[in-house]
Short mmCIF file of C-alpha atoms in Angstrom, two decimals:
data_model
loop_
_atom_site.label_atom_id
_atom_site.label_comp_id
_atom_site.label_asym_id
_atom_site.label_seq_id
_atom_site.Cartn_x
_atom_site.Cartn_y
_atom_site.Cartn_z
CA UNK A 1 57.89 6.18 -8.91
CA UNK A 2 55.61 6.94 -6.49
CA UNK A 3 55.71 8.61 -3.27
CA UNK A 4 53.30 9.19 -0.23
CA UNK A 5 53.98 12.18 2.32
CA UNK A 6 51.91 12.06 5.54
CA UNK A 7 51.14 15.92 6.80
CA UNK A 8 50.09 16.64 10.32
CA UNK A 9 47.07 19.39 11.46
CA UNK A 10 48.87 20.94 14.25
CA UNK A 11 48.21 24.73 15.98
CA UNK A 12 50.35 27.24 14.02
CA UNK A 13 53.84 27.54 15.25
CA UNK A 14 52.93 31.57 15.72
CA UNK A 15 50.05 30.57 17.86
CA UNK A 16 50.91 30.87 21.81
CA UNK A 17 50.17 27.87 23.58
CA UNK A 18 47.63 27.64 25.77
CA UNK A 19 46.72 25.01 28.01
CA UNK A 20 42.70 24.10 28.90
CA UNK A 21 41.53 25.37 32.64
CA UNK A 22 41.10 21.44 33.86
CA UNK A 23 44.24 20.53 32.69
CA UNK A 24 43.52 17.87 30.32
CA UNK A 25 45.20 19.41 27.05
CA UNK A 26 45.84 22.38 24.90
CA UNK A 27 42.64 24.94 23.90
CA UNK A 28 42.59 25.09 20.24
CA UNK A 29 39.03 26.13 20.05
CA UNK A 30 39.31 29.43 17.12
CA UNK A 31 42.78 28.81 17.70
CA UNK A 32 45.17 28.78 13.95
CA UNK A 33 45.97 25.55 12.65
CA UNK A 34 48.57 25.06 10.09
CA UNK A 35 50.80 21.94 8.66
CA UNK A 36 53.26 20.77 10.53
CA UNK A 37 56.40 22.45 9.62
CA UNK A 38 58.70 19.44 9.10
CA UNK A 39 55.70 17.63 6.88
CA UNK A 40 56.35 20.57 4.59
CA UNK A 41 59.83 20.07 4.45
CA UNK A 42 58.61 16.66 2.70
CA UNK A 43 55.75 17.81 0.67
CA UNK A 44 58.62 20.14 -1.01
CA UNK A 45 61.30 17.92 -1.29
CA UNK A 46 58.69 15.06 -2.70
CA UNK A 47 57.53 18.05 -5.13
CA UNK A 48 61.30 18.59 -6.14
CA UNK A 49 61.70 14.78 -6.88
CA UNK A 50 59.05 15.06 -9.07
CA UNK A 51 59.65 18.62 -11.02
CA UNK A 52 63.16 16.53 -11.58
CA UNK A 53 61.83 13.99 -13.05
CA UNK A 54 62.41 10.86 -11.20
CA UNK A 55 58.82 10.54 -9.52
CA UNK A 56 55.75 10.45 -11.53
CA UNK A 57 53.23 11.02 -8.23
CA UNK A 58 53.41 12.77 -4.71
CA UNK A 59 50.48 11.72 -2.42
CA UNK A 60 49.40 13.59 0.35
CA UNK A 61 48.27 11.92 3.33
CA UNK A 62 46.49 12.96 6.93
CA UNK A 63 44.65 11.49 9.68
CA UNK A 64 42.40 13.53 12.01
CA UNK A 65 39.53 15.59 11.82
CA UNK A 66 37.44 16.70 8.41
CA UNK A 67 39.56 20.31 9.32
CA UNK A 68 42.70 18.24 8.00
CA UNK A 69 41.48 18.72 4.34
CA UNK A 70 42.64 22.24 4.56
CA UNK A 71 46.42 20.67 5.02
CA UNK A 72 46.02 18.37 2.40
CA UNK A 73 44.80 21.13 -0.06
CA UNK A 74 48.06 23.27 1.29
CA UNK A 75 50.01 20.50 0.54
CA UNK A 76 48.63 20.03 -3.19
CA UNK A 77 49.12 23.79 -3.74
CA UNK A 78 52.67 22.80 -2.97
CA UNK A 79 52.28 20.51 -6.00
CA UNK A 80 51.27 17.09 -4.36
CA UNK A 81 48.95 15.48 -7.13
CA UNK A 82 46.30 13.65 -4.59
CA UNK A 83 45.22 13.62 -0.78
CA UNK A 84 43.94 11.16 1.16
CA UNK A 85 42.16 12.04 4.09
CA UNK A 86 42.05 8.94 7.21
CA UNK A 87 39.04 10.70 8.49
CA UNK A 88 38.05 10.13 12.50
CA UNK A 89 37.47 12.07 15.76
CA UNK A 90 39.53 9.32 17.92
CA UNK A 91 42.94 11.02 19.66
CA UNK A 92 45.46 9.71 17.32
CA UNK A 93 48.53 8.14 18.86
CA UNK A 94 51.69 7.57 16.57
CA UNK A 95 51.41 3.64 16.81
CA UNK A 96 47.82 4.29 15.21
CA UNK A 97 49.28 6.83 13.44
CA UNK A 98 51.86 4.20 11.83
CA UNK A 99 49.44 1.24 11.44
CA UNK A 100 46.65 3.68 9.27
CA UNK A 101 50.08 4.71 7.09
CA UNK A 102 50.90 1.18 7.02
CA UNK A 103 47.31 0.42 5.37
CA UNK A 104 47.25 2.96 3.17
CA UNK A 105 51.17 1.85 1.82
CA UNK A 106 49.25 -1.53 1.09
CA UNK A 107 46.76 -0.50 -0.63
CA UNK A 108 48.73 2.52 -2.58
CA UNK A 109 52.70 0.72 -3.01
CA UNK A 110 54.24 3.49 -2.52
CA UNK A 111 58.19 3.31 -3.52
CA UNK A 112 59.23 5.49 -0.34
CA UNK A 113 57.43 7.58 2.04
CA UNK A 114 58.90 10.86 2.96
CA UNK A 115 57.46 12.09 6.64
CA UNK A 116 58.80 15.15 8.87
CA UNK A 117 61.02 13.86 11.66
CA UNK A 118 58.40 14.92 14.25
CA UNK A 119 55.38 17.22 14.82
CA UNK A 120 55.16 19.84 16.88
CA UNK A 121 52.23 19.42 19.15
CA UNK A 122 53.67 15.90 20.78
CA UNK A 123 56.86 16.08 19.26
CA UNK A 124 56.89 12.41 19.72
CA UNK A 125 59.74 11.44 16.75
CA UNK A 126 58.04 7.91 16.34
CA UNK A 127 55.51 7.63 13.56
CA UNK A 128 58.36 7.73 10.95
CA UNK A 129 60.38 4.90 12.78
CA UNK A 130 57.16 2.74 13.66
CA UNK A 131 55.69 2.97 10.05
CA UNK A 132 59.53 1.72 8.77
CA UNK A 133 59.30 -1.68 11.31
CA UNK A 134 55.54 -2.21 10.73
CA UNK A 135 56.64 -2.44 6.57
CA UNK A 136 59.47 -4.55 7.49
CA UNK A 137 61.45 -1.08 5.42
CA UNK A 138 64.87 0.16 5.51
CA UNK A 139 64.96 3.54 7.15
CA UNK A 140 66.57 7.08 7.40
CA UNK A 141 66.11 9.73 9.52
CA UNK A 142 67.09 13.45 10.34
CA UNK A 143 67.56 14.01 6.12
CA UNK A 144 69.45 16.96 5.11
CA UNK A 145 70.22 15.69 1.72
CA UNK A 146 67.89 12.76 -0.29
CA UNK A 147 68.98 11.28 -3.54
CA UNK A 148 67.08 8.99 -5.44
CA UNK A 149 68.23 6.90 -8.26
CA UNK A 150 68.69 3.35 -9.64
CA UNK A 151 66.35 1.91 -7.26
CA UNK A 152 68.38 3.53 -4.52
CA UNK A 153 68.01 6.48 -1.75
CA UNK A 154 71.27 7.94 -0.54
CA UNK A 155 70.40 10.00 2.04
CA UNK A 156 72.37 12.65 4.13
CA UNK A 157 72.01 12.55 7.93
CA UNK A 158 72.37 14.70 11.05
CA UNK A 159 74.15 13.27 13.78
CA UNK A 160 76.06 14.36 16.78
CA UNK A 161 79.19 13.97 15.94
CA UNK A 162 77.98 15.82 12.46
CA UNK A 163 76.93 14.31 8.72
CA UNK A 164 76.11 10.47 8.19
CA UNK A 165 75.34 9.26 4.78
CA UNK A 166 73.44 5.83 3.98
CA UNK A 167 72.85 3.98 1.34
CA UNK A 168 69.46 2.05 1.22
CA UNK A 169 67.42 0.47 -1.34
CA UNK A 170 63.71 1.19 -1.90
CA UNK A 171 61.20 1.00 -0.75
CA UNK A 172 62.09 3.19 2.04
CA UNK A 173 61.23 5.52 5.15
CA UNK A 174 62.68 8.67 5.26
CA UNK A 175 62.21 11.76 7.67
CA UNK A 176 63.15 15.07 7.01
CA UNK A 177 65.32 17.59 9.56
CA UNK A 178 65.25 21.24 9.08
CA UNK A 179 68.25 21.87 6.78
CA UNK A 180 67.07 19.71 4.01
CA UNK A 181 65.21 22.64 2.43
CA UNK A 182 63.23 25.35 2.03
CA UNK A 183 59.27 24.82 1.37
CA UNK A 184 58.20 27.77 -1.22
CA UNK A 185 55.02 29.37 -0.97
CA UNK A 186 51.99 28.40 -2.31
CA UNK A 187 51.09 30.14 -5.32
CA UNK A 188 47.16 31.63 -5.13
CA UNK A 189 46.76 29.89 -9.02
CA UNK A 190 48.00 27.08 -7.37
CA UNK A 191 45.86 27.02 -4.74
CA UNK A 192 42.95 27.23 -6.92
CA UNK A 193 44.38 24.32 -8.90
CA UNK A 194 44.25 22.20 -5.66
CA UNK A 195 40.41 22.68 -5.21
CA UNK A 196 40.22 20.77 -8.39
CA UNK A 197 42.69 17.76 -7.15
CA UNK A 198 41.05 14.74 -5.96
CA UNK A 199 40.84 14.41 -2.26
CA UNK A 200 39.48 10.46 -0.75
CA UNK A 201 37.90 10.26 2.65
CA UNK A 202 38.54 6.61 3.90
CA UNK A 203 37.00 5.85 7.83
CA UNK A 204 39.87 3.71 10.05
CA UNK A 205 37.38 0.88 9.78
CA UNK A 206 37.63 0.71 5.74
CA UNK A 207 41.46 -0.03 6.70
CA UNK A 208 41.15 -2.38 9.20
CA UNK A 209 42.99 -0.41 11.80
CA UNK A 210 42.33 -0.02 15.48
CA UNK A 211 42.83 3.59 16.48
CA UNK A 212 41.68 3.18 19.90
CA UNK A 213 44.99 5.19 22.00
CA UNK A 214 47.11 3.16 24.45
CA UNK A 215 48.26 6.04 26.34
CA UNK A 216 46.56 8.08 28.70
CA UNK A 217 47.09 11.67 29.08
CA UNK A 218 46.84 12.65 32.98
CA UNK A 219 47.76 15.96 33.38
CA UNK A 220 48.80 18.54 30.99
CA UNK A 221 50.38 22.31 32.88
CA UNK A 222 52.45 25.42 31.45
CA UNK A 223 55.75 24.94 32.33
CA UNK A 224 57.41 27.17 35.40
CA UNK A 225 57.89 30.77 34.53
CA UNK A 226 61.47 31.77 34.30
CA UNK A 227 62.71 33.37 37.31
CA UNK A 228 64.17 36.93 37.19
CA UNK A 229 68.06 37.04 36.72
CA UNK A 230 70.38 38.68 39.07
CA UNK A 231 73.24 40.40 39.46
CA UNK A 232 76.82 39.30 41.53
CA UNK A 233 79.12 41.34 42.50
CA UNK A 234 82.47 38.88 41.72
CA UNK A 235 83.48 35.26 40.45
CA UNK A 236 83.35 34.32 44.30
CA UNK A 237 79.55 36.18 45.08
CA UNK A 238 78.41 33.84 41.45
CA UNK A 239 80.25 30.44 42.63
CA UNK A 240 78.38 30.64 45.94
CA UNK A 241 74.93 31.54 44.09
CA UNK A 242 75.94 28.27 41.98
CA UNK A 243 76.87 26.09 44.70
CA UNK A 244 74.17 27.10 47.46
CA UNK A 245 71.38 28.23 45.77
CA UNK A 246 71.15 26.48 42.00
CA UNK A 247 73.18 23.77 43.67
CA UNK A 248 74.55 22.89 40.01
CA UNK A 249 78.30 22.64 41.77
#
């Protein structure tokens, strides 16, 4: 079994956020860039799958900038055999996103693809969902438990109203939530071991994809700074605060 984990270059969850003096994004110029959180939730579940013995291959997948080898090379000192970088300077949409995946689950055939349930930059919660309806694949999302077996995924879901399991055969889509693990640190013999894995540079073109974005960013601003709290004297002095000046009641 095979199975392909896309991993997103995003700043470093650390990193303040800061957004560029014309308004027209965030600065990450010398700014730390890491993988997206919830993609390593899926490198190290994918990993798991495999140290278990029920997938023979984990491939690592990103789309940006030639910077996004460093994730991929995090992700095989993880223990993903392979990356594939989806190389281009274009702003990459999650449509895009899900069409390049889409290409590359062509060309590779895949027998699920396990994706974090958003990134944290856009935090958009599409790509997964998109990539499922472009393959014409059964989907699950917000994982907290994934079992594989007999052609089968039976996969553990957050909801609401609490858990939801579902049963779905594979091929599938699945996106990880937080609670479905814990990714381990990457070993520094590892690491060196993933300088050694091979790593393919396709262009958008060699797929056939479009990555041209359909969205238009016009503004982007800090949000409001929190006001200072005060103090009330009694339950009436607070209901009046509420009523006249929060106007919530």
């Amino acid at each position: 079994m095979k199975i392909l984990v896309p991993v997103k270059r995003v700043v470093d969850y650390n990193v303040k956020v800061r957004v560029k003096a014309d308004g027209t994004g965030v600065d990450i110029a010398n700014v730390k860039m890491s993988m997206n959180p919830f993609d390593e939730i899926a490198v190290e579940e994918a990993v798991r799958l495999k140290e278990a013995g029920i997938v023979s291959e984990v491939i690592a997948v990103s789309a940006g900038v030639a910077g996004c080898q460093e994730t991929l090379r995090t992700a095989m000192a993880i223990g993903a055999d392979r990356g594939i970088l989806v190389e281009t300077d274009a702003e990459l949409q999650p449509l895009a996103v899900a069409k390049l995946l889409k290409a590359l689950c062509d060309r590779e055939q895949p027998q699920a693809v396990i994706c974090g349930k958003q990134a944290i930059d856009d935090d958009a919660n599409q790509t997964g969902q998109m990539l499922a309806a472009l393959l014409g694949w059964p989907q699950a999302t917000f994982a907290s438990k994934v079992v594989l077996a007999a052609g089968q995924a039976t996969v553990t879901r957050e909801v609401d109203g609490g858990l939801e399991t579902l049963a779905l055969p594979l091929p599938a889509v699945i996106t990880t939530d937080l609670r479905l693990n814990e990714p381990r640190y990457a070993t520094l013999p590892n690491i060196m071991k993933a300088k050694k894995k091979p790593l393919d540079t396709v262009k958008p073109a060699d797929l056939g994809v479009d990555v041209a974005p359909r969205l238009k960013t016009l503004k982007v601003s800090e949000p409001p700074k929190r006001q200072a709290g005060v103090k009330v004297a009694d339950v009436a002095d607070l209901v009046a605060k509420l009523k006249n000046e929060a106007k919530v009641i």
